[in-house]
Amino acid sequence: MPRYSFSASYSPVGDLLVVSICLVMFILMLFSYNRRTSSFRIFLVTVATLVVACYADVAFNMLATLHKERFLPIVKVMRCVYHASLFIIFFLFVLYIGDVTQLNQKRRLRNTLIAGLILLVVVGVDVYDTVRGTSVVMGDDRLSFQSRGVFFYGYVAYVALILVLMTAVRKRLYRRVMLGFYGTMAMSFVVLLVQGAHGQSSFTAATFLYPMIGMFYIMHASPYDAAIGAIDSRGLEDTVKYNLENRKEFGFLSLYMHAFDEEGKSLPTHLQATIRRFATDFFRGAMLFQVGKGHWMLIYPIARNRNHEKRTKAMLDAFQAEYRLFQYDYKIVVGKSIDEVSRRNEYASFIRDIHRTIPENTVYTVGPEDVKRFNSNEYVLRELEDIYKKRDLNDPRVLVYCQPVLNIRTGRYDTAEALMRLKLERTGLVYPDRFIPLAEEYGYIHVLTEIILNKTCRQVRRLMEQHYAVTRVSINVSVLELKLERFCEDITRVIRRNDIPGEKIAIELTESMTDSDFILMKDKISQLKEQGIKFYLDDFGTGYSNLERIMGLPFDIIKFDRSLVVACSASERSHRIVNGLANMLAQLDYAVLFEGVETAGDETMCEGMSASYLQGYKYSKPVPIEKLAEYFEKEAA
Ligand code: C2E
Ligand code: CA
Ligand code: CA
């Protein structure tokens, strides 16, 4: 074996270290989840090219220092390969930047052309010199390199191109991501300078490595939640895209637990262990994604799980066994990839849409009708968004229906509840159960309330002008709205604009469970009560009624939910409980209203339970607010 030594200006340590770091990156890629974007593929080729460059550099320096005539051709080729690899990396950097910043085709083509041209010229000249034999010449005692400075010029040209590009696209990436890249590039320059100052050449390849570490860390590492092995929702989107492009069918199981839906609510360790186990034990090649708070989705390839129905059943059985232990409410949705949803890459919202329709603690299998409903909900959602953005308080798509309420003391109708409907071009009339949850989730609800309030006020004003005895009309307000800074202001402004007294309007609220909501409600109710606005507690008897808390709020009317009316007719015991509650509340000066009075039997029963008001189909279904006059009476002149 020939003994060899390197020239003083070169040591293989730099290149070998770079190779080992590249290998470390490959190992990490193998055992972690990586976003499989097209830029990831460019990145992979780039890392591989760097490994080639390093080995070529080591080989060329090693052989060059042997001073053997017969190695000369290999030295020349290796040197050429080394240079070409580095320039190919530069070229790939340019492609990469265009890809991650999603430049348009035209700009990408232009950049590719410029970068390709530089590549062609530099490598071309290098190859030409190599073939002609002028790149490396064997002198008497040493090799001499004649590079014509082409490497240097090529390097400078590429660095300039990349700097210009990075500046041009700086607005297209999140600022901190950009700073991350600038930082790694700055480090490369520092190394180049230090190396230059020492007449060194061992760390040239390393300067290419730093931006790649940046790419790996910033762009492609989408690390697992180390505790349960879940990947974030961006990972889900990439996986769906990858499967669609490669025509791979997949199955999914989605688990939602509302107990962990809130900020800061983390999974107890035993549940973490359960989910971790579920993610790996039942399906081959499955991946777990954290779609949202308290919401996970497991995706498995159908091809590798032919008996997936059996596996799904085994998993659900195991889940039931666990459920008996932990008892957190859940909603499970299972299904197979649906091209239409995959193309739009909307599994998260598709499943969320299903969650709205299924009860707690159920397992639901996705069917074609879900896609249909999802599509029409998407349409409703777009319309809601438009209504929200226009914020036209007379928006013709928002209709007010009203249900008159019987006042038992007078035997007349003098109040009513306003109920919202949407009238949309493609769907016709849409009922609240379809759009209120959507509007709440997307933050559009308050504008809808403003529109309903405005239209209600306008109609109340007309009734008053026509001398109808209208005591007040109530509107429904979502507890979420109370969190808005301007809530009270907005309500007051709409009422004032219509020039009616505040006491003609009431607000219905449902009870809420949390302490912070309680304080908020108390504050907002008190403020608006000063304007004469009355407050109803809606749906009493359906939530986790906390009497002590309810009585801490200055409500005027308690609306007993229809389910209580139904319960009363079903059992004597329920009847006694509800009767007792109603009597107690009446004694505490609350007015009691029974909702959902459908029959004469319901009516008689409710009248016997301290009711002040009755509302239900027995008297009227909700009618367009313009028809309310038919129920109200004119004031005695
Ligand atoms: P809610 O406030 O409890 O309204 C009463 C619901 O019961 C109405 O349904 C009404 O049509 C229905 N109903 C009335 N009488 C009877 C009866 O005798 N039997 C039965 N089975 N049902 C009866 P609707 O209009 O579909 O509204 C559903 C829910 O949507 C409302 O429940 C309310 O929570 C919400 N909602 C309606 N309009 C608005 C609104 O403008 N804003 C907000 N935030 N929510 C609204
Ligand atoms: Ca209501
Ligand atoms: Ca109600």
Short mmCIF file of N, CA, C and O and ligand atoms in Angstrom, two decimals, residues 398-401 403 417-421 430-437 439-440 445-446 448-449 452-453 474-479 481 508 510 538-539 559 561-562 566 595-599 602 615-622, ligand 1:
data_model
loop_
_atom_site.label_atom_id
_atom_site.label_comp_id
_atom_site.label_asym_id
_atom_site.label_seq_id
_atom_site.Cartn_x
_atom_site.Cartn_y
_atom_site.Cartn_z
N VAL A 398 -80.37 36.80 5.12
CA VAL A 398 -80.66 36.47 6.52
C VAL A 398 -82.11 36.82 6.82
O VAL A 398 -82.49 37.99 6.73
N LEU A 399 -82.89 35.79 7.14
CA LEU A 399 -84.31 36.04 7.40
C LEU A 399 -84.61 35.90 8.89
O LEU A 399 -84.02 35.08 9.58
N VAL A 400 -85.58 36.71 9.33
CA VAL A 400 -86.05 36.57 10.71
C VAL A 400 -87.42 35.91 10.69
O VAL A 400 -88.35 36.42 10.09
N TYR A 401 -87.48 34.76 11.35
CA TYR A 401 -88.77 34.15 11.61
C TYR A 401 -89.10 34.44 13.07
O TYR A 401 -88.21 34.70 13.87
N GLN A 403 -91.64 33.33 16.52
CA GLN A 403 -92.64 32.47 17.13
C GLN A 403 -93.29 33.26 18.25
O GLN A 403 -92.61 33.67 19.20
N GLU A 417 -90.29 35.21 19.95
CA GLU A 417 -88.86 34.90 19.83
C GLU A 417 -88.46 34.97 18.36
O GLU A 417 -89.13 34.39 17.50
N ALA A 418 -87.37 35.68 18.10
CA ALA A 418 -86.86 35.76 16.72
C ALA A 418 -85.96 34.56 16.46
O ALA A 418 -85.07 34.27 17.27
N LEU A 419 -86.18 33.87 15.35
CA LEU A 419 -85.36 32.70 15.00
C LEU A 419 -84.81 32.90 13.59
O LEU A 419 -85.53 33.32 12.68
N MET A 420 -83.56 32.59 13.44
CA MET A 420 -82.90 32.90 12.17
C MET A 420 -83.05 31.79 11.14
O MET A 420 -83.05 30.61 11.46
N ARG A 421 -83.19 32.19 9.90
CA ARG A 421 -83.14 31.28 8.75
C ARG A 421 -82.24 31.94 7.72
O ARG A 421 -82.13 33.16 7.66
N VAL A 430 -82.40 27.57 4.77
CA VAL A 430 -81.50 26.75 5.58
C VAL A 430 -81.84 26.99 7.05
O VAL A 430 -82.02 28.14 7.48
N TYR A 431 -81.93 25.89 7.83
CA TYR A 431 -82.33 25.99 9.23
C TYR A 431 -81.12 26.10 10.16
O TYR A 431 -80.02 25.68 9.79
N PRO A 432 -81.34 26.64 11.36
CA PRO A 432 -80.22 26.94 12.25
C PRO A 432 -79.29 25.77 12.55
O PRO A 432 -78.09 25.96 12.68
N ASP A 433 -79.84 24.56 12.66
CA ASP A 433 -78.95 23.44 13.02
C ASP A 433 -77.87 23.24 11.97
O ASP A 433 -76.80 22.70 12.25
N ARG A 434 -78.12 23.69 10.74
CA ARG A 434 -77.13 23.54 9.68
C ARG A 434 -76.06 24.63 9.72
O ARG A 434 -74.92 24.41 9.33
N PHE A 435 -76.44 25.84 10.12
CA PHE A 435 -75.46 26.91 9.95
C PHE A 435 -74.99 27.58 11.24
O PHE A 435 -73.92 28.18 11.26
N ILE A 436 -75.78 27.48 12.34
CA ILE A 436 -75.33 28.16 13.57
C ILE A 436 -73.99 27.59 14.06
O ILE A 436 -73.06 28.34 14.35
N PRO A 437 -73.83 26.24 14.12
CA PRO A 437 -72.53 25.71 14.57
C PRO A 437 -71.38 26.17 13.67
O PRO A 437 -70.30 26.49 14.16
N ALA A 439 -71.28 28.94 11.83
CA ALA A 439 -71.06 30.38 12.05
C ALA A 439 -70.31 30.61 13.36
O ALA A 439 -69.45 31.49 13.44
N GLU A 440 -70.62 29.78 14.35
CA GLU A 440 -69.93 29.93 15.64
C GLU A 440 -68.46 29.54 15.50
O GLU A 440 -67.57 30.25 15.96
N ILE A 445 -70.75 34.47 13.73
CA ILE A 445 -72.05 34.51 14.39
C ILE A 445 -72.48 35.92 14.79
O ILE A 445 -73.64 36.28 14.69
N HIS A 446 -71.50 36.72 15.22
CA HIS A 446 -71.89 38.03 15.75
C HIS A 446 -72.51 38.93 14.68
O HIS A 446 -73.48 39.65 14.95
N LEU A 448 -74.20 37.91 12.15
CA LEU A 448 -75.56 37.40 11.95
C LEU A 448 -76.49 37.97 13.02
O LEU A 448 -77.62 38.37 12.74
N THR A 449 -76.01 37.97 14.26
CA THR A 449 -76.82 38.51 15.35
C THR A 449 -77.16 39.98 15.09
O THR A 449 -78.31 40.40 15.29
N ILE A 452 -79.91 40.07 12.50
CA ILE A 452 -81.19 39.67 13.09
C ILE A 452 -81.74 40.77 13.98
O ILE A 452 -82.91 41.13 13.92
N LEU A 453 -80.86 41.33 14.79
CA LEU A 453 -81.29 42.39 15.71
C LEU A 453 -81.81 43.58 14.93
O LEU A 453 -82.87 44.13 15.23
N SER A 474 -87.55 38.68 21.60
CA SER A 474 -86.24 38.21 22.06
C SER A 474 -85.43 37.68 20.88
O SER A 474 -85.99 37.10 19.95
N ILE A 475 -84.13 37.92 20.95
CA ILE A 475 -83.24 37.33 19.94
C ILE A 475 -82.28 36.37 20.65
O ILE A 475 -82.04 36.49 21.86
N ASN A 476 -81.76 35.41 19.90
CA ASN A 476 -80.79 34.46 20.47
C ASN A 476 -79.38 34.97 20.26
O ASN A 476 -79.03 35.40 19.17
N VAL A 477 -78.60 34.91 21.31
CA VAL A 477 -77.21 35.34 21.21
C VAL A 477 -76.31 34.20 21.69
O VAL A 477 -76.63 33.52 22.67
N SER A 478 -75.26 33.99 20.97
CA SER A 478 -74.34 32.91 21.34
C SER A 478 -73.38 33.40 22.42
O SER A 478 -72.91 34.54 22.38
N VAL A 479 -73.11 32.54 23.40
CA VAL A 479 -72.24 32.94 24.51
C VAL A 479 -70.87 33.40 23.99
O VAL A 479 -70.23 34.29 24.56
N GLU A 481 -70.21 35.25 21.63
CA GLU A 481 -70.21 36.66 21.25
C GLU A 481 -69.88 37.57 22.42
O GLU A 481 -69.35 38.66 22.24
N GLU A 508 -81.68 36.08 24.56
CA GLU A 508 -81.70 34.73 25.11
C GLU A 508 -80.28 34.17 25.10
O GLU A 508 -79.60 34.20 24.09
N THR A 510 -77.86 30.74 26.52
CA THR A 510 -77.87 29.44 27.17
C THR A 510 -76.79 29.45 28.24
O THR A 510 -75.85 30.23 28.17
N ASP A 538 -82.04 30.50 28.22
CA ASP A 538 -82.60 29.58 27.23
C ASP A 538 -82.26 28.12 27.59
O ASP A 538 -81.27 27.85 28.27
N ASP A 539 -83.08 27.21 27.12
CA ASP A 539 -82.81 25.78 27.19
C ASP A 539 -82.52 25.28 28.60
O ASP A 539 -81.70 24.36 28.79
N LYS A 559 -86.42 29.94 30.50
CA LYS A 559 -87.14 29.16 29.50
C LYS A 559 -86.90 27.67 29.74
O LYS A 559 -85.78 27.18 29.56
N ASP A 561 -86.83 24.01 28.81
CA ASP A 561 -86.71 23.34 27.51
C ASP A 561 -87.83 22.33 27.29
O ASP A 561 -88.37 21.76 28.24
N ARG A 562 -88.12 22.11 26.03
CA ARG A 562 -89.18 21.15 25.68
C ARG A 562 -88.92 19.76 26.28
O ARG A 562 -89.86 19.04 26.62
N VAL A 566 -91.65 17.18 27.95
CA VAL A 566 -91.81 15.78 27.55
C VAL A 566 -91.64 14.87 28.77
O VAL A 566 -92.43 13.95 29.00
N GLU A 595 -91.22 25.99 26.85
CA GLU A 595 -91.01 25.91 25.41
C GLU A 595 -91.51 24.58 24.89
O GLU A 595 -91.50 23.58 25.61
N GLY A 596 -91.90 24.56 23.64
CA GLY A 596 -92.27 23.29 23.00
C GLY A 596 -93.61 22.76 23.47
O GLY A 596 -93.79 21.56 23.63
N VAL A 597 -94.53 23.66 23.71
CA VAL A 597 -95.89 23.25 24.07
C VAL A 597 -96.60 22.87 22.77
O VAL A 597 -96.84 23.72 21.92
N GLU A 598 -96.88 21.58 22.62
CA GLU A 598 -97.41 21.12 21.33
C GLU A 598 -98.89 20.78 21.39
O GLU A 598 -99.60 20.89 20.39
N THR A 599 -99.35 20.34 22.56
CA THR A 599 -100.75 19.85 22.64
C THR A 599 -101.51 20.57 23.76
O THR A 599 -100.91 21.25 24.60
N ASP A 602 -100.16 19.37 27.02
CA ASP A 602 -98.95 20.09 27.44
C ASP A 602 -99.33 21.42 28.08
O ASP A 602 -98.82 21.81 29.12
N GLN A 615 -94.89 28.76 24.88
CA GLN A 615 -94.43 28.89 23.50
C GLN A 615 -94.37 27.52 22.87
O GLN A 615 -93.95 26.57 23.53
N GLY A 616 -94.83 27.40 21.64
CA GLY A 616 -94.75 26.09 20.99
C GLY A 616 -95.65 25.99 19.78
O GLY A 616 -96.39 26.92 19.45
N TYR A 617 -95.55 24.83 19.13
CA TYR A 617 -96.32 24.61 17.91
C TYR A 617 -97.83 24.69 18.15
O TYR A 617 -98.60 24.94 17.25
N LYS A 618 -98.25 24.44 19.40
CA LYS A 618 -99.68 24.52 19.71
C LYS A 618 -100.23 25.89 19.33
O LYS A 618 -101.37 26.02 18.91
N TYR A 619 -99.39 26.91 19.47
CA TYR A 619 -99.85 28.28 19.18
C TYR A 619 -99.48 28.71 17.78
O TYR A 619 -100.28 29.26 17.06
N SER A 620 -98.24 28.42 17.45
CA SER A 620 -97.79 28.76 16.09
C SER A 620 -96.40 28.21 15.84
O SER A 620 -95.58 28.15 16.76
N LYS A 621 -96.16 27.82 14.61
CA LYS A 621 -94.78 27.54 14.21
C LYS A 621 -94.12 28.89 14.00
O LYS A 621 -94.81 29.91 13.88
N PRO A 622 -92.80 28.92 13.91
CA PRO A 622 -92.16 30.20 13.58
C PRO A 622 -92.65 30.68 12.22
O PRO A 622 -92.74 29.89 11.28
P1 C2E B 1 -84.07 27.55 20.55
O1 C2E B 1 -83.58 28.90 20.89
O2 C2E B 1 -84.34 26.63 21.67
O3 C2E B 1 -85.34 27.77 19.66
C1 C2E B 1 -86.49 26.99 19.75
C2 C2E B 1 -86.51 25.97 18.68
O4 C2E B 1 -87.55 25.06 18.93
C3 C2E B 1 -86.78 26.56 17.29
O5 C2E B 1 -86.09 25.79 16.33
C4 C2E B 1 -88.26 26.34 17.16
O6 C2E B 1 -88.70 26.29 15.82
C5 C2E B 1 -88.45 25.02 17.84
N1 C2E B 1 -89.81 24.86 18.36
C6 C2E B 1 -90.69 25.83 18.65
N2 C2E B 1 -91.84 25.29 19.13
C7 C2E B 1 -91.67 23.95 19.15
C8 C2E B 1 -92.48 22.85 19.54
O7 C2E B 1 -93.62 22.99 19.95
N3 C2E B 1 -91.95 21.60 19.42
C9 C2E B 1 -90.71 21.40 18.95
N4 C2E B 1 -90.27 20.14 18.86
N5 C2E B 1 -89.90 22.42 18.57
C10 C2E B 1 -90.37 23.68 18.68
P2 C2E B 1 -85.21 26.45 15.24
O8 C2E B 1 -85.85 27.71 14.75
O9 C2E B 1 -84.87 25.40 14.26
O10 C2E B 1 -83.93 26.90 16.04
C11 C2E B 1 -83.07 25.95 16.57
C12 C2E B 1 -82.04 26.58 17.44
O11 C2E B 1 -81.15 27.37 16.67
C13 C2E B 1 -82.58 27.54 18.46
O12 C2E B 1 -83.03 26.83 19.55
C14 C2E B 1 -81.39 28.38 18.77
O13 C2E B 1 -80.55 27.73 19.70
C15 C2E B 1 -80.68 28.44 17.45
N6 C2E B 1 -81.01 29.72 16.83
C16 C2E B 1 -82.07 30.07 16.09
N7 C2E B 1 -81.99 31.34 15.68
C17 C2E B 1 -80.83 31.82 16.20
C18 C2E B 1 -80.17 33.08 16.14
O14 C2E B 1 -80.64 34.07 15.56
N8 C2E B 1 -78.97 33.19 16.79
C19 C2E B 1 -78.43 32.16 17.47
N9 C2E B 1 -77.23 32.34 18.08
N10 C2E B 1 -79.02 30.96 17.54
C20 C2E B 1 -80.21 30.79 16.91
#
